N, CA, C and O of each residue as an XYZ file, in Angstrom:
780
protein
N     157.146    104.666    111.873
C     157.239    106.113    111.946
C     158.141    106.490    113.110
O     158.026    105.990    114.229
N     159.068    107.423    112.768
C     159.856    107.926    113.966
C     160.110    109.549    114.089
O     160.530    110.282    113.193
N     159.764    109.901    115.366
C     159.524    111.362    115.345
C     161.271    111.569    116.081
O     161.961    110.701    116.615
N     161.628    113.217    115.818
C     162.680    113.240    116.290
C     162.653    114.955    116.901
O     162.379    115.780    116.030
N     162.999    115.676    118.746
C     162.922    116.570    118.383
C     164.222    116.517    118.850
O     164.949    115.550    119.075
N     164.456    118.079    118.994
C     165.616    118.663    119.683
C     165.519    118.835    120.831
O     164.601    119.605    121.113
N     166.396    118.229    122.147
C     166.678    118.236    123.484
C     167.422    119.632    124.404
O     167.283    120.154    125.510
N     168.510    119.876    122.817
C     168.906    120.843    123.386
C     169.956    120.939    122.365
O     169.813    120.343    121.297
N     171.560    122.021    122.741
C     172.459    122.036    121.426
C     173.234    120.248    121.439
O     173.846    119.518    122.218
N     172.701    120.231    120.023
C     173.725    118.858    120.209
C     172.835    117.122    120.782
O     173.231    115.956    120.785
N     171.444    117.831    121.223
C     171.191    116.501    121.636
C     170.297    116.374    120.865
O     169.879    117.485    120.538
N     169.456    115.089    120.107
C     167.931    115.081    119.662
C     167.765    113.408    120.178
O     168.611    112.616    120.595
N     166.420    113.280    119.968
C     166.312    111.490    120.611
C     165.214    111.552    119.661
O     164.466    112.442    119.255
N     165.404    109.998    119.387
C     163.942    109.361    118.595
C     163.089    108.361    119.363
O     163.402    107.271    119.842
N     162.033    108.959    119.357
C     161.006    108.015    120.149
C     159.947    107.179    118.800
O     159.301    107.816    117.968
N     159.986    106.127    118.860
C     159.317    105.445    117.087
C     157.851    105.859    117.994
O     157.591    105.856    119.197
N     157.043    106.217    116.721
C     155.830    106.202    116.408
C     154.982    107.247    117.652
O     153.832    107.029    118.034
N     155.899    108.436    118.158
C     155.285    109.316    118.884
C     155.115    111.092    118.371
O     155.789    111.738    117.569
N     154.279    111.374    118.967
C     153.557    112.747    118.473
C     154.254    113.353    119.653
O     153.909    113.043    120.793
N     155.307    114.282    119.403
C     155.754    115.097    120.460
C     155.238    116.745    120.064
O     154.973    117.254    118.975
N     155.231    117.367    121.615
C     154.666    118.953    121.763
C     154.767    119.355    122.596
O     154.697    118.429    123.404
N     154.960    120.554    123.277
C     155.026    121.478    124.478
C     154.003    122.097    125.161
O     153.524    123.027    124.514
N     153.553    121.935    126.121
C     152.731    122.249    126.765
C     152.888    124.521    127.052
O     153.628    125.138    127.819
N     152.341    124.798    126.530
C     152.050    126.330    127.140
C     153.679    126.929    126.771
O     154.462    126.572    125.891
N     153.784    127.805    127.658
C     154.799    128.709    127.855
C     155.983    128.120    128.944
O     157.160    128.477    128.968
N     155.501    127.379    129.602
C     156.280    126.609    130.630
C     157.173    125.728    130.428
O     157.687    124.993    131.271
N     157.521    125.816    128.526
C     158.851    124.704    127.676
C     158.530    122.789    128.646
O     159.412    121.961    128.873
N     157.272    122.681    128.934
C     157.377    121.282    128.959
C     157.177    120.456    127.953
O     156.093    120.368    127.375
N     157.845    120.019    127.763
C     157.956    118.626    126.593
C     157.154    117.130    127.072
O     157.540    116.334    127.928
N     156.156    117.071    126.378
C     155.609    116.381    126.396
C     155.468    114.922    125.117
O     155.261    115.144    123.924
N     155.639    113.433    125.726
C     155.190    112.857    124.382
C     154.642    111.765    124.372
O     155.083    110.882    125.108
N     153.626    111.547    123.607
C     152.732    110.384    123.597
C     153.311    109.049    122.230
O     153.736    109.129    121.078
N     153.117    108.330    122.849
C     154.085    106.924    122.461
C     153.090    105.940    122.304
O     152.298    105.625    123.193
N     153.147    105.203    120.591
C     152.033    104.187    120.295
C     152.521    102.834    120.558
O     152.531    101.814    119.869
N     152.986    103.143    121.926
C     153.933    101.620    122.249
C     153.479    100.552    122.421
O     154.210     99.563    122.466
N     151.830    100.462    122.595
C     150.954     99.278    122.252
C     150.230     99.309    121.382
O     149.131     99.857    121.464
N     150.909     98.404    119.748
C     149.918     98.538    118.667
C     149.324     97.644    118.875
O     148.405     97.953    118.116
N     148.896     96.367    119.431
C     147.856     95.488    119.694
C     146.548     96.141    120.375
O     145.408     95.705    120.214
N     146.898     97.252    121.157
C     145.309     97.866    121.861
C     144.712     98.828    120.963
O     144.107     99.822    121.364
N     144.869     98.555    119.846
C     144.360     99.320    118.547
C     144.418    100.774    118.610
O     143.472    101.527    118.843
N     145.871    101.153    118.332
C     146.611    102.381    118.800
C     146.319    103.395    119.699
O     146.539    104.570    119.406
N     145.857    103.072    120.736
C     146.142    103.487    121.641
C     147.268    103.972    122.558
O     148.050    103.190    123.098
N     147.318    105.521    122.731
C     148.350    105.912    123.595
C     148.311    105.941    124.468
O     147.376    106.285    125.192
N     149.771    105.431    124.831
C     150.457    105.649    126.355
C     151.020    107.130    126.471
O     151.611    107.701    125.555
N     150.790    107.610    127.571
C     151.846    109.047    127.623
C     152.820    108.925    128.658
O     152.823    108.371    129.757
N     153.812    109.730    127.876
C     154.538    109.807    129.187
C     154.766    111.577    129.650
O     155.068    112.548    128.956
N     154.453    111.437    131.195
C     154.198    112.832    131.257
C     155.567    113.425    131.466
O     156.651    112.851    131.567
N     155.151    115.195    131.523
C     156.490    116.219    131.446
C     156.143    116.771    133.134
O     155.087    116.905    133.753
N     157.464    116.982    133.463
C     157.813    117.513    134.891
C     157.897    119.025    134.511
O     158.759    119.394    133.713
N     156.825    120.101    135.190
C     156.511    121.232    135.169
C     157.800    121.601    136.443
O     158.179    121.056    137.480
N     158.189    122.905    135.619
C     160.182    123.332    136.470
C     159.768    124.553    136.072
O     159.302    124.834    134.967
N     159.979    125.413    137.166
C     159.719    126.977    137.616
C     160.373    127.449    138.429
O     160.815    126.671    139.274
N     160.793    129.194    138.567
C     161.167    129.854    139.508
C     160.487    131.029    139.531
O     159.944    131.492    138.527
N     160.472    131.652    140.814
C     159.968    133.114    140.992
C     160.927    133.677    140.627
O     160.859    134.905    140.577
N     162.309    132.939    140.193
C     163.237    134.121    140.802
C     162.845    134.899    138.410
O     162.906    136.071    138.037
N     162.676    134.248    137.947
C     162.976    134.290    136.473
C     162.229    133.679    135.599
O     162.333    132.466    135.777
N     161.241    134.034    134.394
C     160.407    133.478    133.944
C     161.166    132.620    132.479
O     162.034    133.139    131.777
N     160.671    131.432    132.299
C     161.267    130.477    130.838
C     161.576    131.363    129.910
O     160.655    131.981    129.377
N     162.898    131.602    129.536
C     163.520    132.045    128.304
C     163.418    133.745    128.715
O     163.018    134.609    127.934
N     163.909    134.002    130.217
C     164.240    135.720    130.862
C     165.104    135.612    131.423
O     165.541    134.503    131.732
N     165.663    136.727    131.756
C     167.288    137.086    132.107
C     167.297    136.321    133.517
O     166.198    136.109    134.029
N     168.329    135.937    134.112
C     168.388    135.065    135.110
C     168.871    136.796    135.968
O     169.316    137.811    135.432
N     168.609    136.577    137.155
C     168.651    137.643    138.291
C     170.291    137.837    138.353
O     171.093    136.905    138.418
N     170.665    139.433    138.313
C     172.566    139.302    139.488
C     172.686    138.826    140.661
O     173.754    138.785    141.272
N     171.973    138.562    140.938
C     171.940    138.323    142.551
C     172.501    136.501    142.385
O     173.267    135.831    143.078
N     171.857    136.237    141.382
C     172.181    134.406    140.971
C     173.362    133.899    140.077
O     173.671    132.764    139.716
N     174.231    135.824    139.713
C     175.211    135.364    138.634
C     176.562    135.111    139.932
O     176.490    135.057    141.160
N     177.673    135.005    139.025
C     178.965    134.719    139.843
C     179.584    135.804    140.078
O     180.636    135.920    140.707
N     178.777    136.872    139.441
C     179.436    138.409    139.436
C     178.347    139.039    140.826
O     178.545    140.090    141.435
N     177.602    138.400    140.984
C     176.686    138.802    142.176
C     176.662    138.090    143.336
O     177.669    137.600    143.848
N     175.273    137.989    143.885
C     175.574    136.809    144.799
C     176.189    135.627    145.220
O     176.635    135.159    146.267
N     176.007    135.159    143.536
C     176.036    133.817    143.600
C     174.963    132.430    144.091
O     174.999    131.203    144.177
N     174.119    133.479    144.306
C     173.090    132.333    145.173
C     171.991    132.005    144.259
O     171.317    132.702    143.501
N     171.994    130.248    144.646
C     171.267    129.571    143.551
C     169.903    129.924    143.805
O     169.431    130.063    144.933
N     169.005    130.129    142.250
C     167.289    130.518    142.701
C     166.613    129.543    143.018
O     166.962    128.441    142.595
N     165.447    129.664    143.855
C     164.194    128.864    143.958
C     163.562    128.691    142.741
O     162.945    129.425    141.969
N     164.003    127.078    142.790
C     162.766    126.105    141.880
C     161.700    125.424    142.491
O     161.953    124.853    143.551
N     160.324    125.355    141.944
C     159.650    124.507    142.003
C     159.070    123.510    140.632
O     158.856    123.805    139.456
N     158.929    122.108    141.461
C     158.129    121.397    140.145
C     157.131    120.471    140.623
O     157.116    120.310    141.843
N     156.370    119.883    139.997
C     155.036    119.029    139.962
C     155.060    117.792    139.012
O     156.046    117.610    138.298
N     153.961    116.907    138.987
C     154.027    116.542    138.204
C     154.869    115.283    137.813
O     154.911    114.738    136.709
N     155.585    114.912    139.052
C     156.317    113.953    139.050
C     155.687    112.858    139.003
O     154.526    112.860    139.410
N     156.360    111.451    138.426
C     155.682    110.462    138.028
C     155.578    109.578    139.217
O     156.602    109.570    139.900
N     154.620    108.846    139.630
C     154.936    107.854    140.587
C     155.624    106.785    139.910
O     155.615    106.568    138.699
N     156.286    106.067    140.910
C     157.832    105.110    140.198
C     159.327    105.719    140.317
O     160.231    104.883    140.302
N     159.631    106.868    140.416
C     160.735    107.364    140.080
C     161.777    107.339    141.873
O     161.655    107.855    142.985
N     162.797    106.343    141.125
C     163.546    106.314    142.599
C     164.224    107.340    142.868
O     164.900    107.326    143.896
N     164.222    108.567    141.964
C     165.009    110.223    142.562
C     165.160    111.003    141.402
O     165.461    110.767    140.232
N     164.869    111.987    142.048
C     165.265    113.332    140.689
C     166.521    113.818    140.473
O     166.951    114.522    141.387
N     167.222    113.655    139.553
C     168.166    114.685    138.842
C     168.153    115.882    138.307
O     167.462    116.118    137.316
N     168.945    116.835    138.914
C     168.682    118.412    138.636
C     170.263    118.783    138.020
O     171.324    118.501    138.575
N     170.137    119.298    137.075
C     171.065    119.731    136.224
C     170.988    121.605    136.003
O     169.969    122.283    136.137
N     172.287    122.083    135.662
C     172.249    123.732    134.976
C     173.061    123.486    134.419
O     173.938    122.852    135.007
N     173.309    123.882    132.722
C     174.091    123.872    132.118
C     174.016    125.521    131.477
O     173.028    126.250    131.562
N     175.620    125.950    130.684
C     175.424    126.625    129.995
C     175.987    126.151    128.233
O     177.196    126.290    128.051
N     175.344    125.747    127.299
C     175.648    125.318    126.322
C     176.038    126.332    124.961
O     175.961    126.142    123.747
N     176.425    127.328    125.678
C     176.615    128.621    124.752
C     178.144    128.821    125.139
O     178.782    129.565    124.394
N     178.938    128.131    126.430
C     180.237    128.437    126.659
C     181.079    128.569    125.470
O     180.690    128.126    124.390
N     182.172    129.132    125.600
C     183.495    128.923    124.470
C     183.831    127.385    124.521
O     183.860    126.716    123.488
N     184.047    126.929    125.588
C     184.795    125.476    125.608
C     183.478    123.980    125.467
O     183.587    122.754    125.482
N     182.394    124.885    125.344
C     181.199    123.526    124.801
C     180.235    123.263    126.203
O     180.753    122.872    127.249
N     179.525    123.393    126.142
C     178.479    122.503    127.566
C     179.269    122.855    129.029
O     180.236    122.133    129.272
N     178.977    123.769    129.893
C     179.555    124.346    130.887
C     178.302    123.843    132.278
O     177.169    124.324    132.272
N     178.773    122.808    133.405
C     178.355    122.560    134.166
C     178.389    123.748    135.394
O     179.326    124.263    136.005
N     176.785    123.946    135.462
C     176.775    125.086    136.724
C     176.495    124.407    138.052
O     176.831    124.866    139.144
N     175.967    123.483    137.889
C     174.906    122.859    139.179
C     174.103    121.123    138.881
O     173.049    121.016    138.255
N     174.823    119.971    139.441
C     174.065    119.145    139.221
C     174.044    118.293    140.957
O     174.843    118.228    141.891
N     172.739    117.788    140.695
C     172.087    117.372    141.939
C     171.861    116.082    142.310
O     170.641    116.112    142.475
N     172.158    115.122    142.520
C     171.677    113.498    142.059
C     170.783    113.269    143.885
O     170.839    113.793    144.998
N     170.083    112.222    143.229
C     169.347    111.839    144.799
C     168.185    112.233    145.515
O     167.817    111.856    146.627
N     167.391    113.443    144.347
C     166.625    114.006    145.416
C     165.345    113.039    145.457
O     165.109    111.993    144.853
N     164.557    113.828    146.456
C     163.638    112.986    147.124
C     162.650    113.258    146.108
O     162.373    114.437    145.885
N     161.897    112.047    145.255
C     160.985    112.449    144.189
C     159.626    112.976    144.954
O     158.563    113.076    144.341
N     159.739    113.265    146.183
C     158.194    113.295    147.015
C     158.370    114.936    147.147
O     157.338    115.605    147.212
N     159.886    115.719    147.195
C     159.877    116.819    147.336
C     159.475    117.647    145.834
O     159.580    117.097    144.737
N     159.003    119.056    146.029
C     158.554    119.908    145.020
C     159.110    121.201    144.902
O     158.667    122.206    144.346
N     160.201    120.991    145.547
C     161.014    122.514    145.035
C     162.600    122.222    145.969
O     163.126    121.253    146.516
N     162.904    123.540    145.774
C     164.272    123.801    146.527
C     163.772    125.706    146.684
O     163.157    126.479    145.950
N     164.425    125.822    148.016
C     164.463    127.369    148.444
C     165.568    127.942    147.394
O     166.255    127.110    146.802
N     165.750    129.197    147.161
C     166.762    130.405    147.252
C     167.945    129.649    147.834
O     167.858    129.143    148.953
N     168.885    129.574    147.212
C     170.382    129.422    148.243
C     170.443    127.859    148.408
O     171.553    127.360    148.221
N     169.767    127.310    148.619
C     169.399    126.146    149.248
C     169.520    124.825    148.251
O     169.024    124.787    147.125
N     170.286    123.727    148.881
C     170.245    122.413    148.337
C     168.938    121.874    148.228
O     168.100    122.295    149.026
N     168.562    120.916    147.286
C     167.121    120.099    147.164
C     167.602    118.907    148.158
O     168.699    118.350    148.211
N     166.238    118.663    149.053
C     165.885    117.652    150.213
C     166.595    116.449    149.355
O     166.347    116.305    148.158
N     167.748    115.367    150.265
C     167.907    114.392    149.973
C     169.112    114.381    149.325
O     169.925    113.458    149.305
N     169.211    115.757    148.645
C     170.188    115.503    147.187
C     171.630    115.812    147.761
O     172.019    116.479    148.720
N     172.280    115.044    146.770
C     173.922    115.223    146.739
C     174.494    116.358    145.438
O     174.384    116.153    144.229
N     175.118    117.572    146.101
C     175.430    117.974    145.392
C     177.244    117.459    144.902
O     178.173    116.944    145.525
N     177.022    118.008    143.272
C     178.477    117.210    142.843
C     179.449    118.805    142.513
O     178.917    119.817    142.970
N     180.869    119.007    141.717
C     181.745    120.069    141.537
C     180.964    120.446    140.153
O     180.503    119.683    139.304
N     180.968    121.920    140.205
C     180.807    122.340    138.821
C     181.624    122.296    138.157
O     182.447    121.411    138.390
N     181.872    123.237    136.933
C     182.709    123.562    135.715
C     183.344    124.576    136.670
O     184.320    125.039    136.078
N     183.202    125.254    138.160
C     183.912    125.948    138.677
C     185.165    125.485    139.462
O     186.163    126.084    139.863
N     184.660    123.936    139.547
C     185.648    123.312    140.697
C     185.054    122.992    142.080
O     185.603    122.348    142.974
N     183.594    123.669    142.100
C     183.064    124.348    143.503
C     182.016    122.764    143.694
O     181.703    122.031    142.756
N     181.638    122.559    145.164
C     180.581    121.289    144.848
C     179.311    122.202    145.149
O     179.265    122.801    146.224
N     178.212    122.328    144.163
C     177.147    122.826    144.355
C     177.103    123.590    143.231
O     177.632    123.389    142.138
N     176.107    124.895    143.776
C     175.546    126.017    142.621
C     176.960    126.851    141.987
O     177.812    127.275    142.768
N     177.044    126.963    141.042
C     178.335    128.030    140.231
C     177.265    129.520    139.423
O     177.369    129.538    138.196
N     176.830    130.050    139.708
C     176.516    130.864    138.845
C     176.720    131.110    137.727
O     177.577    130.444    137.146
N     175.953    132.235    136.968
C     176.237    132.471    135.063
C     177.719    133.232    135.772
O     178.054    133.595    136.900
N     178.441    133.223    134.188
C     179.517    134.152    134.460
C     180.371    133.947    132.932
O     181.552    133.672    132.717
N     179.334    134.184    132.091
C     179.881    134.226    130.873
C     181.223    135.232    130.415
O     181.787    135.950    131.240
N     181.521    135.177    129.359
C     182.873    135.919    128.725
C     182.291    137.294    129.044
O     181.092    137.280    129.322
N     182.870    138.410    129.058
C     182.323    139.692    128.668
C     182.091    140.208    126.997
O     182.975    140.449    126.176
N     181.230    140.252    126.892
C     181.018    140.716    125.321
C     181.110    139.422    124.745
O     182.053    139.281    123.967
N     180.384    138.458    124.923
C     179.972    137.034    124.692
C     178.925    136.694    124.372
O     178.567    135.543    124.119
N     177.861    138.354    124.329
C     176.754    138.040    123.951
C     175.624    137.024    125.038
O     175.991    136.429    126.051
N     174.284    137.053    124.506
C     173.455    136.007    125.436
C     173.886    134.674    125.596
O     173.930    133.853    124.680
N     174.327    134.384    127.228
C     173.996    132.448    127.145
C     173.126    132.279    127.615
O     172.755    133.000    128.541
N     172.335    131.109    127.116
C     171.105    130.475    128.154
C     171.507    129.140    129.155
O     172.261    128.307    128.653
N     171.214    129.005    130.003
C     171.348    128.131    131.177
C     170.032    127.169    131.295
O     168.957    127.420    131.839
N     170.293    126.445    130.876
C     169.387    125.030    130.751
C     169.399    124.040    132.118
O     170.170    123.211    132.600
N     167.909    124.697    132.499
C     167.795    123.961    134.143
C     166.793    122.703    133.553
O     165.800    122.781    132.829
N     167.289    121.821    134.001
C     166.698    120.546    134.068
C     166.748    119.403    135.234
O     167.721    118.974    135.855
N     164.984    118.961    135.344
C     164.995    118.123    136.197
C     164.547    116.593    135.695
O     163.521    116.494    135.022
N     165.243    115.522    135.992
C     164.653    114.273    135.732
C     164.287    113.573    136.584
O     164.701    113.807    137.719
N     163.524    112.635    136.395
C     162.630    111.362    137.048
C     163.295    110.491    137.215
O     163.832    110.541    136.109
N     163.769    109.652    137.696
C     164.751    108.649    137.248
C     164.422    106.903    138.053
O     164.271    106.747    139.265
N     164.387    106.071    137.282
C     163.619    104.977    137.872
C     164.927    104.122    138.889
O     164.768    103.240    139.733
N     166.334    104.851    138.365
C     167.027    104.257    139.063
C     168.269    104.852    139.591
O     168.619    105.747    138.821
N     169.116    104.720    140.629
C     170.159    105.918    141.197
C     171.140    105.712    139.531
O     171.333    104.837    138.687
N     171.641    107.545    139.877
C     172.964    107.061    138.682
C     174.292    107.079    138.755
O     174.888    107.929    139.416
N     174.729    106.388    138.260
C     176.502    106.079    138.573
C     177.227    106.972    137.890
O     177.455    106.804    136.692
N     177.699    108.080    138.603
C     178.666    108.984    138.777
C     179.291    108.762    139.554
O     178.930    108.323    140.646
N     181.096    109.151    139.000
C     182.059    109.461    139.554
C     182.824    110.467    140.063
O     182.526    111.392    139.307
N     183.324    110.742    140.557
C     184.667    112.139    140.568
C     183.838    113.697    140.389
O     183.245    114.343    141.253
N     184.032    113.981    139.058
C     183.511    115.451    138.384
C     182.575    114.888    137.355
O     183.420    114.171    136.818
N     181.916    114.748    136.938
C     181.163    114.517    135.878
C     181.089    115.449    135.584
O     181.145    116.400    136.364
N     180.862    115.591    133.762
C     180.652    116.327    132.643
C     178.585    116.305    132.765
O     177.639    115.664    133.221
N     178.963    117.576    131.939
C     177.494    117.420    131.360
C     177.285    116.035    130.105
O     176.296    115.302    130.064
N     177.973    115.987    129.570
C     177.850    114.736    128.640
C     177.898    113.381    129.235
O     177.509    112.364    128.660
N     178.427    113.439    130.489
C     178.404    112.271    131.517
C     177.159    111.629    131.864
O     176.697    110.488    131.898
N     176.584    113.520    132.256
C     174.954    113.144    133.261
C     174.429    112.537    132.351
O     174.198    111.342    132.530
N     174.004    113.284    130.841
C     173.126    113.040    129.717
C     173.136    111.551    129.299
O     172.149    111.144    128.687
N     174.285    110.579    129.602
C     174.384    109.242    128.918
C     174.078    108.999    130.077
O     172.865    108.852    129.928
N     174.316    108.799    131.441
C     173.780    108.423    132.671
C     172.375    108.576    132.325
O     171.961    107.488    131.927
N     171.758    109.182    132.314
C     170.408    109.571    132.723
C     169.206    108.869    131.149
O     168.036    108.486    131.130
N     170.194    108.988    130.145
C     169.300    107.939    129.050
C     169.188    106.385    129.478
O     170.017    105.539    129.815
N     168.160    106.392    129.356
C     167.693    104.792    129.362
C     167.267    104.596    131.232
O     167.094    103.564    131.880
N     167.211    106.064    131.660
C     166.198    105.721    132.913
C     165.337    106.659    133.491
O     164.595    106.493    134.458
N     165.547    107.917    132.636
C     164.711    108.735    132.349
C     162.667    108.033    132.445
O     162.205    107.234    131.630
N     161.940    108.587    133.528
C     160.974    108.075    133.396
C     159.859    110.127    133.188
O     158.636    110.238    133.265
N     160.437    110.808    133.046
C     159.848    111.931    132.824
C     160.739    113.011    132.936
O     161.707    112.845    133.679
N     160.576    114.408    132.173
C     161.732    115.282    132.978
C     161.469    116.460    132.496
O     161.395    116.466    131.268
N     161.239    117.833    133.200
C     161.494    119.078    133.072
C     162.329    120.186    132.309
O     163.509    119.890    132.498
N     162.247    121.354    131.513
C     163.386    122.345    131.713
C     162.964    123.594    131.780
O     161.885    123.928    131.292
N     163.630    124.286    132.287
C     164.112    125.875    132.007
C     165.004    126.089    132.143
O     166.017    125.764    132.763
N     164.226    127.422    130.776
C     165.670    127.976    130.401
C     165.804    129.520    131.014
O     164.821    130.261    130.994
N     166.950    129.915    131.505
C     167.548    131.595    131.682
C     168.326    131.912    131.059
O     169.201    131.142    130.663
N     168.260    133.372    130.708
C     169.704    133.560    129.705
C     170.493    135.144    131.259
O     170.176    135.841    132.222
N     171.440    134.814    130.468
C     172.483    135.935    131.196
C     173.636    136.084    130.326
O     174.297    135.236    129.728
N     173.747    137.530    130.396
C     175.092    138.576    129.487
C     176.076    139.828    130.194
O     175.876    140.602    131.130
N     176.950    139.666    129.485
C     178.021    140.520    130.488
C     178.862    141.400    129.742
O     179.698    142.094    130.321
């Protein structure tokens, strides 16, 4: 048996013989895996990294103050829930609604899996920030087309059992093959913003 969901536009993964579901309103993805059929199916789980902000609730308008037409300043996240094992978190923003395909706002490599958030404005403890889709190294704000209708901005955090090898600028399609196959748990939210 192989279950399959959707990750996001463009991505889906198959996990054989697991019951996947979302926890609440908080878009965590959760999935339980019958990866030992000798203990007479018994599941293993693997847990979901709970990812929040004050600044904006899962699937609500992201603040001006956080677009590129405003402040610019990146919001406060917090998360939980992290797995013990994980040698650092990866924090990603994408916008996958761009004209030109998957638009890098903000990715983070390195952070400290012991930390549970990042301030307002502020880099996450430990982490290296890399260039967006702006050119800029760090946070890029929304800053969609005008009359482009809603994009959503897909914040994601991962677990990761091992550092990942990035170069130069990485793509969002970069992180995503980086980060398969060491993925040990991982978070999202989503914001949308229009102009």
């Amino acid at each position: 048996m192989c279950s399959v969901w959707e990750a996001g536009p463009g991505a889906s993964y198959r996990i054989p013989g697991a019951l996947i579901g979302v926890r609440g309103q908080s878009g965590v993805l959760s999935a339980w895996t019958g990866a030992d059929r000798s203990d007479r199916g018994r599941a293993a789980r693997m847990t979901g990294i709970e990812l929040r902000s004050a600044a904006f609730n899962d699937h609500a308008a992201i603040p001006r103050r956080h677009s590129g037409e405003g402040g610019d300043v990146s919001p406060p996240l917090t998360w939980s829930a992290v797995p013990a094992g994980a040698s650092e978190l990866v924090l990603l923003c994408e916008d996958p609604d761009a004209p030109g395909g998957s638009f890098l706002h903000w990715l983070v490599t390195g952070i400290d899996p012991g930390s549970s958030g990042v301030a307002e404005g502020e880099s996450p403890h430990g982490g290296q920030e890399w260039p967006n889709g702006f050119g800029r190294v760090g946070w890029g704000g929304p800053m969609p087309p005008p009359g482009h209708g809603v994009h959503r901005y897909f914040f994601r955090l991962w677990a990761v059992s091992e550092s990942l090898s990035l170069h130069g600028k990485p793509t969002v399609d970069a992180v995503h093959r980086a980060v398969r196959g060491q993925e040990l748990a991982s978070g999202t939210l989503v914001g949308t913003y229009q102009r």
